[in-house]
Amino acid sequence: MEFSWMIGGEAGFGIMASGLTMSKAFARGGLHVFDTVEYPSLIRGGHNSYQVRVSDREVFSHTGYIDLLVALNKETVHLHKDEMAPTGCIVFNGKEDPEDRFDVHADICLFPIPLSEIVQNLGVKSIMQNTAALGATFGLIGYDLTILEELLTEIFQRKGEKIIQSNIKVARAGYDFVMENHPGGTGIIIKPTDNHRRLVINGNEAVGLGALSAGLRFYSAYPMTPASGLLHFLAAEEQNHNLVVKHTEDELAAILMAIGASHAGVRAMTASSGGGFALMTEALGMAAMTETPLVVMVAQRPGPSTGLATRSEQGDLRFVMHASQGDFLRVVMAPGDVSECYWAAGRAFNLAEKYQIPVLIITDKYLTESHKTVEPFEPVTVDRGLLLNLEEMDAVSNYKRYELTESGISPRVMPGHPNIIFDANSNEHNEYGHDLDNPDNRTIMMDKRMNKIESIVKELEEPVIYGPPGADVTLVGWGSTKGPILEAMLLMTENNISVNFLQIIFIHPFPAEKVSDILKSSKFTIGVENNKEAQLGGVIRERTGIELNKKILKYNGRPFTPEEIANRVMEVMIHG
């Protein structure tokens, strides 16, 4: 069983809330869900859409077709009619079909439902049309309405019984209208499979949960889509986790506060999108020079400049790899789904503290704001590296913050101990942190900081291969392309194309030897990226000398669908 549902309408009419409610309703019935949202950079007006894909198997991305479209206005039909499945259905606000049937194919069924009249007759606000539409959807697909009633009770619990009952009444009215006027429904019946509940979570929330499990105690950020969701999530959890969350005046203040908190001894983090991260780059170098652990999430959106503020792209990989001035060590990791977002956050804090470096988690709008059903996460195992405890600090004499060691890692302390005084100096310095600009010291300290790379490279997880070894085609990707690629592989397998997928999560330091071995043994390689210049492909060529055979690129601000990838791969295999 598989079903794709979308609701669309003007911003301000509950599109986001309706979509997430549908995802949770399906998940509560034991089904697997993936959803994604599209919206313009407007507070009111413009077109919003929320697509929910549900299946009895795990699903990894949205899809390029819609089985049931709920259109709260005519614009939604005109914008999405070409995405309708051949026998799809459209719910619209009205009493009868328009004469032109919206110019949709004759096989598309139309369900006129007087949503505005339903809410008007019940004496509630017109904004509640979305709730009536949810009830109608449940009727059309034969889904258990009590699940929706339970969710509405939970969602509006803080607003009181009157609001709860109003929403239940509206949902029931939409449901009843369908049962009375369209008893045959869509012909698609969706039933709960069991009571097994999974999390419904997006990438921002998963990073937040992973950070909290890893011991995050300080988060500072200035809001910037699509990283803002992490700020919202952590602010709501502040009181529950002994956490300090700061909404700063700008991005430079955000990263400097996080560096200061980390220097004081707590696990600290900041996040932004490309434009905000641009303002952070000088301070990123400060964290590197002072060897202060720092975790930064960079949630990409299309640039340059403001670009497309609410859309998705993968154009910042090179920027994140090389941001700030001078040579210094960093780790750049690119999780590909919400489970990897959780894992990446925990891993980032351990790497940052163990090696006393900045660690950057690179995501994008599609990954951070799309929800997926997952099993509950395991707690993060915390490794704070060479951070001395109070007893160890009591025994210290002649402390050298930047002590030369074979590994390049020096013992770290929390400031304030009476026996320990040191400079955390962003100028070049000696072992004590004091300014020293002679050439010998410069070479020694630069080598000290960079020597950590040998240990890091040994510790980082290797690239992952999905699919059969020796496949005819090897797709290469990173970040949020993982989900659409995995789904595309299923489509291509159905068409007798043998395909596998090389996912690279740790992009810097780059696993050149392993990637080179995989690519040399591959028959035909295709890079799949949401950017114009095939940035990962360029990194691969630079680090391994291998040019991928073909590239499939998309850079219109929207993520790939599985169908797009599968069709373009098949075109490449046919036409070269």
XYZ file of C-alpha atoms in Angstrom:
576
model
C 0.000 0.000 0.000
C 1.202 3.462 -0.889
C -0.621 6.785 -0.962
C 0.401 10.396 -1.595
C -1.716 13.227 -0.179
C -1.259 16.978 -0.521
C -3.011 19.999 0.920
C -2.463 23.425 -0.604
C -3.700 26.947 -0.146
C -2.878 30.444 0.907
C -0.424 31.003 3.763
C -2.256 31.625 7.030
C -4.925 28.947 6.513
C -3.299 26.156 8.508
C -1.576 24.284 5.690
C 1.449 23.339 7.806
C -0.625 22.271 10.810
C -2.942 20.191 8.616
C -0.086 18.398 6.893
C 1.713 17.512 10.108
C -1.564 16.318 11.626
C -2.053 13.939 8.691
C 1.496 12.607 9.090
C 0.941 11.976 12.780
C -2.430 10.357 12.125
C -0.936 7.854 9.690
C 2.007 7.195 12.003
C -0.354 6.587 14.901
C -1.897 3.796 12.855
C 1.475 2.059 12.569
C 2.160 3.271 9.014
C 5.361 4.752 7.611
C 5.379 8.413 6.590
C 7.539 10.939 4.785
C 6.360 14.518 4.307
C 7.690 17.712 2.822
C 6.537 21.306 2.714
C 6.906 24.156 0.234
C 6.167 27.806 1.027
C 7.253 31.257 -0.163
C 9.074 33.862 1.913
C 5.832 35.551 2.996
C 3.933 35.816 6.278
C 0.521 35.901 4.598
C -0.449 35.175 1.012
C 1.441 33.159 -1.541
C 0.986 29.431 -2.080
C 1.783 26.835 0.588
C 1.691 23.089 0.040
C 2.285 20.116 2.294
C 2.735 16.628 0.828
C 2.438 13.448 2.896
C 3.508 10.075 1.559
C 2.297 7.033 3.509
C 3.072 3.354 3.048
C 3.119 0.036 4.854
C 6.879 -0.056 4.150
C 9.550 2.426 5.149
C 9.618 5.397 2.764
C 12.661 7.630 2.348
C 11.407 10.621 0.368
C 8.385 12.337 -1.118
C 7.206 11.321 -4.550
C 6.462 13.113 -7.799
C 2.770 12.241 -7.976
C -0.332 13.038 -5.889
C -3.178 10.576 -5.270
C -5.414 12.993 -3.375
C -5.075 16.766 -3.588
C -6.946 18.925 -1.079
C -7.232 22.386 -2.646
C -8.312 25.159 -0.315
C -8.255 27.546 -3.290
C -8.324 27.306 -7.091
C -4.660 28.247 -7.409
C -3.714 24.974 -5.739
C -5.459 22.961 -8.455
C -3.824 24.904 -11.270
C -0.355 24.665 -9.703
C -0.483 20.935 -8.973
C -2.824 19.359 -11.534
C 0.117 18.166 -13.630
C 1.428 16.224 -10.617
C -1.763 14.198 -10.225
C -1.564 10.423 -10.477
C -3.438 9.078 -13.535
C -6.445 8.119 -11.397
C -5.943 10.733 -8.686
C -8.638 12.768 -6.950
C -9.046 16.440 -6.095
C -11.006 17.811 -3.152
C -11.966 21.453 -3.596
C -14.076 24.029 -1.783
C -17.394 24.111 -3.663
C -20.784 22.545 -4.209
C -20.397 21.224 -7.741
C -17.794 20.619 -10.425
C -16.841 23.692 -12.454
C -17.765 23.515 -16.123
C -14.141 23.256 -17.234
C -13.290 20.704 -14.516
C -10.168 22.811 -13.918
C -8.906 21.461 -17.270
C -7.734 18.272 -15.590
C -7.664 14.884 -17.288
C -11.005 13.106 -17.512
C -9.724 10.247 -15.347
C -9.102 12.612 -12.422
C -12.066 12.490 -10.058
C -13.331 15.703 -8.442
C -14.920 15.924 -5.001
C -16.712 19.236 -4.408
C -17.017 19.790 -0.652
C -18.462 23.102 0.649
C -15.768 23.671 3.251
C -16.539 27.362 3.753
C -20.258 26.591 4.125
C -19.562 23.831 6.647
C -17.627 26.125 8.980
C -20.098 28.967 8.471
C -23.052 26.754 9.439
C -21.202 25.681 12.579
C -20.501 29.299 13.533
C -16.726 28.939 13.645
C -13.924 30.885 11.974
C -13.253 30.396 8.270
C -9.662 29.427 9.045
C -11.041 26.079 10.283
C -11.768 24.969 6.721
C -8.543 23.019 6.929
C -9.964 20.935 9.788
C -13.095 20.204 7.758
C -10.812 19.162 4.896
C -8.977 16.747 7.199
C -12.252 15.162 8.230
C -13.254 14.889 4.575
C -9.937 13.229 3.758
C -10.480 10.618 6.462
C -13.898 9.861 4.974
C -12.588 9.598 1.425
C -9.868 7.077 2.321
C -11.810 5.186 4.982
C -9.367 6.037 7.768
C -10.377 5.851 11.415
C -11.754 9.269 12.433
C -11.151 8.629 16.133
C -7.413 8.951 15.435
C -7.973 12.482 14.134
C -10.183 13.310 17.123
C -7.461 12.113 19.511
C -4.862 14.238 17.738
C -7.056 17.353 17.747
C -7.573 16.871 21.479
C -3.819 16.747 22.028
C -3.010 19.623 19.658
C -5.510 22.043 21.209
C -5.222 20.846 24.793
C -3.718 24.111 25.989
C -6.480 26.154 24.373
C -9.240 24.542 26.363
C -12.177 22.210 25.913
C -14.239 24.670 23.870
C -11.593 24.917 21.116
C -11.043 21.150 21.192
C -14.740 20.412 20.723
C -15.082 23.045 17.981
C -12.331 21.391 15.954
C -13.718 17.903 16.519
C -17.162 19.107 15.452
C -15.768 20.650 12.254
C -13.731 17.519 11.431
C -16.789 15.347 12.021
C -18.879 17.587 9.756
C -16.364 17.233 6.912
C -16.294 13.469 7.450
C -20.080 13.174 7.567
C -20.504 15.235 4.387
C -18.285 12.793 2.510
C -20.056 9.743 3.896
C -23.423 11.169 2.856
C -22.497 12.637 -0.532
C -19.452 10.646 -1.692
C -19.892 7.260 0.010
C -17.680 5.502 -2.537
C -14.730 7.669 -1.561
C -11.576 7.591 -3.639
C -11.505 3.840 -4.032
C -8.345 3.847 -1.899
C -8.884 2.452 1.595
C -6.169 3.006 4.184
C -6.364 1.063 7.411
C -4.124 1.244 10.494
C -1.762 -1.724 10.574
C -1.035 -1.923 14.292
C -0.456 0.182 17.370
C 3.311 0.399 16.894
C 4.150 4.071 17.277
C 7.149 5.692 15.708
C 8.507 9.192 16.042
C 7.406 11.717 13.435
C 10.364 14.051 13.319
C 12.186 16.415 10.967
C 15.902 17.058 10.584
C 16.016 20.144 12.788
C 14.264 18.296 15.609
C 16.526 15.265 15.169
C 19.667 17.427 15.394
C 18.186 19.050 18.499
C 17.403 15.719 20.149
C 20.859 14.384 19.318
C 22.480 17.504 20.747
C 20.447 17.261 23.958
C 21.293 13.581 24.337
C 24.966 14.485 23.824
C 24.797 16.973 26.698
C 24.139 20.305 24.966
C 23.894 23.050 27.596
C 24.156 26.278 25.563
C 22.619 27.179 22.213
C 22.805 30.614 20.616
C 21.429 31.591 17.229
C 19.872 34.318 15.138
C 16.833 33.056 13.198
C 17.439 32.239 9.550
C 15.416 29.812 7.471
C 15.832 26.845 7.350
C 17.909 26.667 10.565
C 15.282 28.544 12.600
C 13.420 25.334 13.404
C 16.338 24.186 15.546
C 16.167 27.403 17.575
C 12.408 26.990 18.027
C 12.774 23.353 19.087
C 15.546 23.971 21.613
C 13.825 27.062 23.047
C 10.785 24.899 23.793
C 13.028 22.333 25.529
C 15.063 24.859 27.525
C 13.370 24.290 30.874
C 13.319 20.510 30.489
C 17.048 20.026 29.916
C 18.930 22.569 32.054
C 19.679 24.379 28.817
C 20.434 28.028 28.034
C 19.047 29.243 24.697
C 19.953 32.706 23.432
C 18.250 34.518 20.552
C 21.122 36.834 19.674
C 21.212 40.159 17.856
C 23.109 38.688 14.889
C 25.024 35.623 13.722
C 28.447 36.880 14.824
C 27.165 37.271 18.376
C 25.663 33.787 18.168
C 28.911 32.028 17.315
C 30.968 34.110 19.740
C 28.583 33.282 22.588
C 28.818 29.601 21.712
C 32.625 29.780 21.694
C 32.570 31.520 25.063
C 30.244 28.928 26.566
C 32.416 26.109 25.244
C 35.513 27.804 26.669
C 33.710 27.885 30.026
C 33.316 24.118 29.881
C 29.827 23.323 28.579
C 28.805 21.758 25.314
C 27.711 24.594 23.035
C 26.357 24.944 19.525
C 25.079 27.452 16.996
C 23.404 27.214 13.601
C 22.451 29.300 10.601
C 22.014 29.150 6.852
C 24.630 30.188 4.281
C 24.205 33.960 4.608
C 24.343 33.854 8.388
C 27.252 31.437 8.379
C 29.110 33.916 6.181
C 29.015 36.335 9.124
C 30.376 33.640 11.428
C 33.467 32.721 9.468
C 36.016 34.917 11.245
C 34.890 33.555 14.599
C 35.097 30.008 13.229
C 38.809 30.638 12.752
C 39.005 31.913 16.330
C 37.579 28.608 17.602
C 40.204 26.780 15.557
C 43.122 28.932 16.760
C 42.086 28.753 20.419
C 41.335 25.029 20.041
C 37.885 25.543 21.512
C 35.371 22.784 20.711
C 32.466 24.061 18.637
C 29.528 22.523 16.762
C 27.848 24.482 13.958
C 24.926 23.375 11.829
C 24.734 25.012 8.402
C 21.287 24.505 6.861
C 21.595 25.302 3.154
C 19.181 27.243 1.002
C 19.708 28.554 -2.542
C 22.135 31.462 -2.846
C 23.979 33.620 -3.530
C 22.912 36.487 -1.259
C 19.343 36.073 0.017
C 18.668 33.727 -2.893
C 15.491 31.693 -2.323
C 14.991 32.033 1.406
C 12.510 29.174 1.849
C 13.694 26.675 -0.744
C 16.317 23.926 -0.844
C 19.693 23.438 -2.513
C 23.168 22.012 -1.871
C 25.271 24.954 -2.973
C 27.322 25.601 0.179
C 29.527 22.507 0.372
C 32.727 24.184 -0.845
C 31.989 27.242 1.287
C 31.609 25.191 4.473
C 34.728 23.158 3.718
C 36.898 26.277 3.301
C 35.206 29.020 5.349
C 37.455 31.408 7.309
C 41.036 32.388 6.699
C 44.169 30.304 7.017
C 44.751 26.560 7.272
C 43.058 24.784 10.130
C 41.473 21.462 10.867
C 37.718 20.968 10.838
C 35.308 18.101 10.317
C 32.411 18.508 7.861
C 29.663 15.902 8.016
C 26.540 15.650 5.862
C 23.759 13.461 7.292
C 21.310 12.122 4.744
C 18.145 11.509 6.765
C 16.616 12.341 10.137
C 18.171 9.330 11.889
C 21.579 10.410 10.652
C 20.831 13.967 11.835
C 20.391 12.641 15.368
C 23.528 10.541 15.130
C 25.519 13.376 13.523
C 24.758 15.770 16.376
C 26.018 13.355 18.995
C 29.035 12.440 16.911
C 29.835 16.110 16.280
C 30.048 16.981 19.971
C 32.299 14.025 20.738
C 34.634 14.851 17.840
C 34.692 18.568 18.696
C 35.673 17.953 22.308
C 38.022 15.036 21.714
C 40.038 16.925 19.087
C 39.254 20.495 20.235
C 38.161 21.629 16.785
C 35.104 23.043 14.990
C 32.748 20.400 13.628
C 30.207 21.437 11.008
C 26.965 19.598 10.243
C 25.722 20.536 6.776
C 22.021 20.051 6.035
C 19.469 21.811 3.823
C 15.849 22.928 3.848
C 14.543 19.619 2.491
C 16.264 17.627 5.226
C 15.677 20.015 8.112
C 11.956 20.594 7.482
C 10.747 17.233 6.116
C 9.320 14.736 8.611
C 9.905 11.003 8.602
C 8.745 8.170 10.829
C 11.631 6.577 12.726
C 12.105 4.278 15.676
C 13.020 5.969 18.981
C 16.699 6.861 19.163
C 19.284 5.311 21.449
C 21.013 7.668 23.935
C 24.277 9.225 22.762
C 27.473 7.940 24.390
C 29.378 11.013 25.586
C 33.154 11.351 25.178
C 34.514 14.677 26.443
C 38.109 13.942 25.498
C 41.001 15.401 27.510
C 38.853 17.634 29.728
C 40.369 17.487 33.188
C 38.099 16.973 36.194
C 38.455 18.874 39.467
C 40.753 16.300 41.059
C 43.032 16.323 38.016
C 43.078 20.121 37.985
C 44.030 20.191 41.663
C 47.150 18.174 40.814
C 48.245 20.420 37.910
C 51.260 22.660 38.133
C 52.785 24.782 35.373
C 49.736 24.265 33.149
C 50.265 24.646 29.415
C 46.981 25.060 27.579
C 48.637 24.332 24.230
C 51.091 21.727 25.437
C 52.946 19.963 22.647
C 51.906 16.315 22.488
C 52.414 13.518 19.981
C 48.727 13.526 19.039
C 48.464 17.320 18.936
C 45.733 17.209 21.601
C 46.467 19.166 24.782
C 44.743 18.729 28.152
C 41.787 21.122 28.463
C 40.406 22.680 31.625
C 37.489 24.815 32.704
C 38.619 28.329 33.654
C 38.509 29.542 37.233
C 40.707 27.055 39.055
C 43.175 28.920 41.325
C 46.134 26.807 40.155
C 45.472 27.321 36.468
C 45.876 30.542 34.516
C 46.212 30.630 30.738
C 45.489 32.682 27.637
C 42.907 31.446 25.164
C 44.571 33.443 22.447
C 43.405 33.962 18.860
C 46.847 35.333 17.961
C 49.544 32.790 17.253
C 50.900 31.739 20.639
C 53.217 29.437 22.536
C 52.261 26.520 24.784
C 50.995 28.887 27.501
C 48.866 30.862 25.061
C 51.118 33.934 25.106
C 51.689 35.850 21.853
C 54.740 34.625 20.002
C 55.291 35.385 16.337
C 58.728 33.937 15.628
C 58.915 31.570 12.644
C 59.972 28.464 14.553
C 57.058 28.733 16.983
C 54.633 29.346 14.125
C 55.714 26.149 12.380
C 55.604 24.133 15.597
C 52.114 25.289 16.613
C 50.661 24.931 13.119
C 51.991 21.359 12.952
C 50.629 20.691 16.446
C 47.089 21.680 15.456
C 47.172 19.853 12.133
C 48.737 16.648 13.522
C 45.328 15.719 14.932
C 44.161 14.797 11.445
C 45.917 11.423 11.535
C 43.831 10.293 14.508
C 40.631 11.810 13.152
C 40.894 10.071 9.784
C 41.288 6.698 11.509
C 38.190 7.343 13.616
C 35.712 8.614 11.031
C 33.167 6.213 9.594
C 33.735 5.148 5.998
C 31.400 5.921 3.095
C 28.342 3.690 2.811
C 27.326 1.572 -0.184
C 23.648 0.685 -0.675
C 22.664 -1.946 -3.205
C 24.441 -4.856 -4.860
C 28.204 -4.849 -5.402
C 29.213 -4.876 -9.043
C 26.085 -3.012 -10.145
C 25.875 -1.607 -13.652
C 25.421 1.937 -12.295
C 26.834 3.565 -9.157
C 25.076 6.735 -8.014
C 27.152 9.094 -5.860
C 25.520 11.577 -3.532
C 25.568 13.344 -0.208
C 23.138 14.866 2.261
C 19.423 14.987 1.504
C 19.710 13.356 -1.926
C 19.965 10.049 -0.033
C 16.201 9.552 0.300
C 15.227 10.250 -3.325
C 18.170 8.136 -4.534
C 17.136 5.138 -2.408
C 13.579 5.391 -3.720
C 14.826 5.836 -7.294
C 16.853 2.648 -6.912
C 13.634 0.726 -6.281
C 12.098 2.162 -9.454
C 15.172 1.297 -11.517
C 15.323 -2.228 -10.116
C 11.741 -2.692 -11.331
C 13.069 -1.743 -14.797
C 15.882 -4.295 -14.553
C 18.643 -1.728 -14.024
C 21.265 -2.923 -11.553
C 22.212 0.088 -9.426
C 23.926 0.915 -6.157
C 24.546 4.116 -4.218
C 27.710 5.542 -2.674
C 26.807 7.906 0.179
C 29.601 10.094 1.567
C 28.770 11.434 5.029
C 32.182 12.690 6.209
C 33.236 15.035 3.439
C 36.162 16.673 5.230
C 38.644 15.210 5.931
C 37.788 13.456 2.691
C 37.998 9.612 2.645
C 39.978 9.656 -0.603
C 41.393 6.127 -0.474
C 38.062 4.405 0.214
C 36.143 6.493 -2.325
C 38.832 5.891 -4.927
C 38.681 2.122 -4.384
C 34.896 2.083 -4.753
C 34.822 4.258 -7.851
C 37.627 2.347 -9.577
C 35.633 -0.863 -9.165
C 32.408 0.729 -10.439
C 31.259 0.167 -14.021
C 29.509 3.511 -14.582
C 29.303 6.418 -12.124
C 26.726 9.208 -11.902
C 26.838 12.071 -9.425
C 23.463 13.295 -8.102
C 23.486 16.767 -6.525
C 21.154 19.685 -5.829
C 23.578 22.340 -7.103
C 24.810 23.807 -10.372
C 28.512 22.934 -10.244
C 28.471 19.336 -8.952
C 30.441 20.387 -5.900
C 30.935 16.901 -4.459
C 31.965 15.686 -7.897
C 34.606 18.411 -7.921
C 35.872 17.394 -4.492
C 36.089 13.771 -5.648
C 38.069 14.787 -8.743
C 40.367 16.977 -6.641
C 41.057 14.344 -3.977
C 41.114 11.149 -6.070
C 41.794 12.226 -9.655
C 38.613 10.424 -10.739
C 36.011 12.135 -12.908
C 32.489 10.753 -12.530
C 31.085 9.534 -15.855
C 27.925 11.642 -15.715
C 26.204 14.148 -13.472
C 22.517 14.642 -12.680
C 22.049 18.131 -11.262
C 19.031 20.104 -10.099
C 19.205 23.690 -8.880
C 15.725 25.216 -9.129
C 15.224 25.405 -5.378
C 13.306 22.126 -5.153
C 14.550 18.681 -4.123
C 14.745 15.714 -6.458
C 11.830 13.323 -6.728
C 12.663 9.617 -7.108
C 10.983 9.605 -10.500
C 13.247 12.416 -11.769
C 16.387 10.550 -10.774
C 15.219 7.208 -12.154
C 14.123 8.722 -15.474
C 17.333 10.674 -15.930
C 19.492 7.654 -15.106
C 17.580 5.570 -17.638
C 18.019 8.336 -20.220
C 21.760 8.337 -19.572
C 21.940 4.568 -19.925
C 20.035 4.685 -23.224
C 21.521 7.789 -24.835
C 24.843 8.127 -22.983
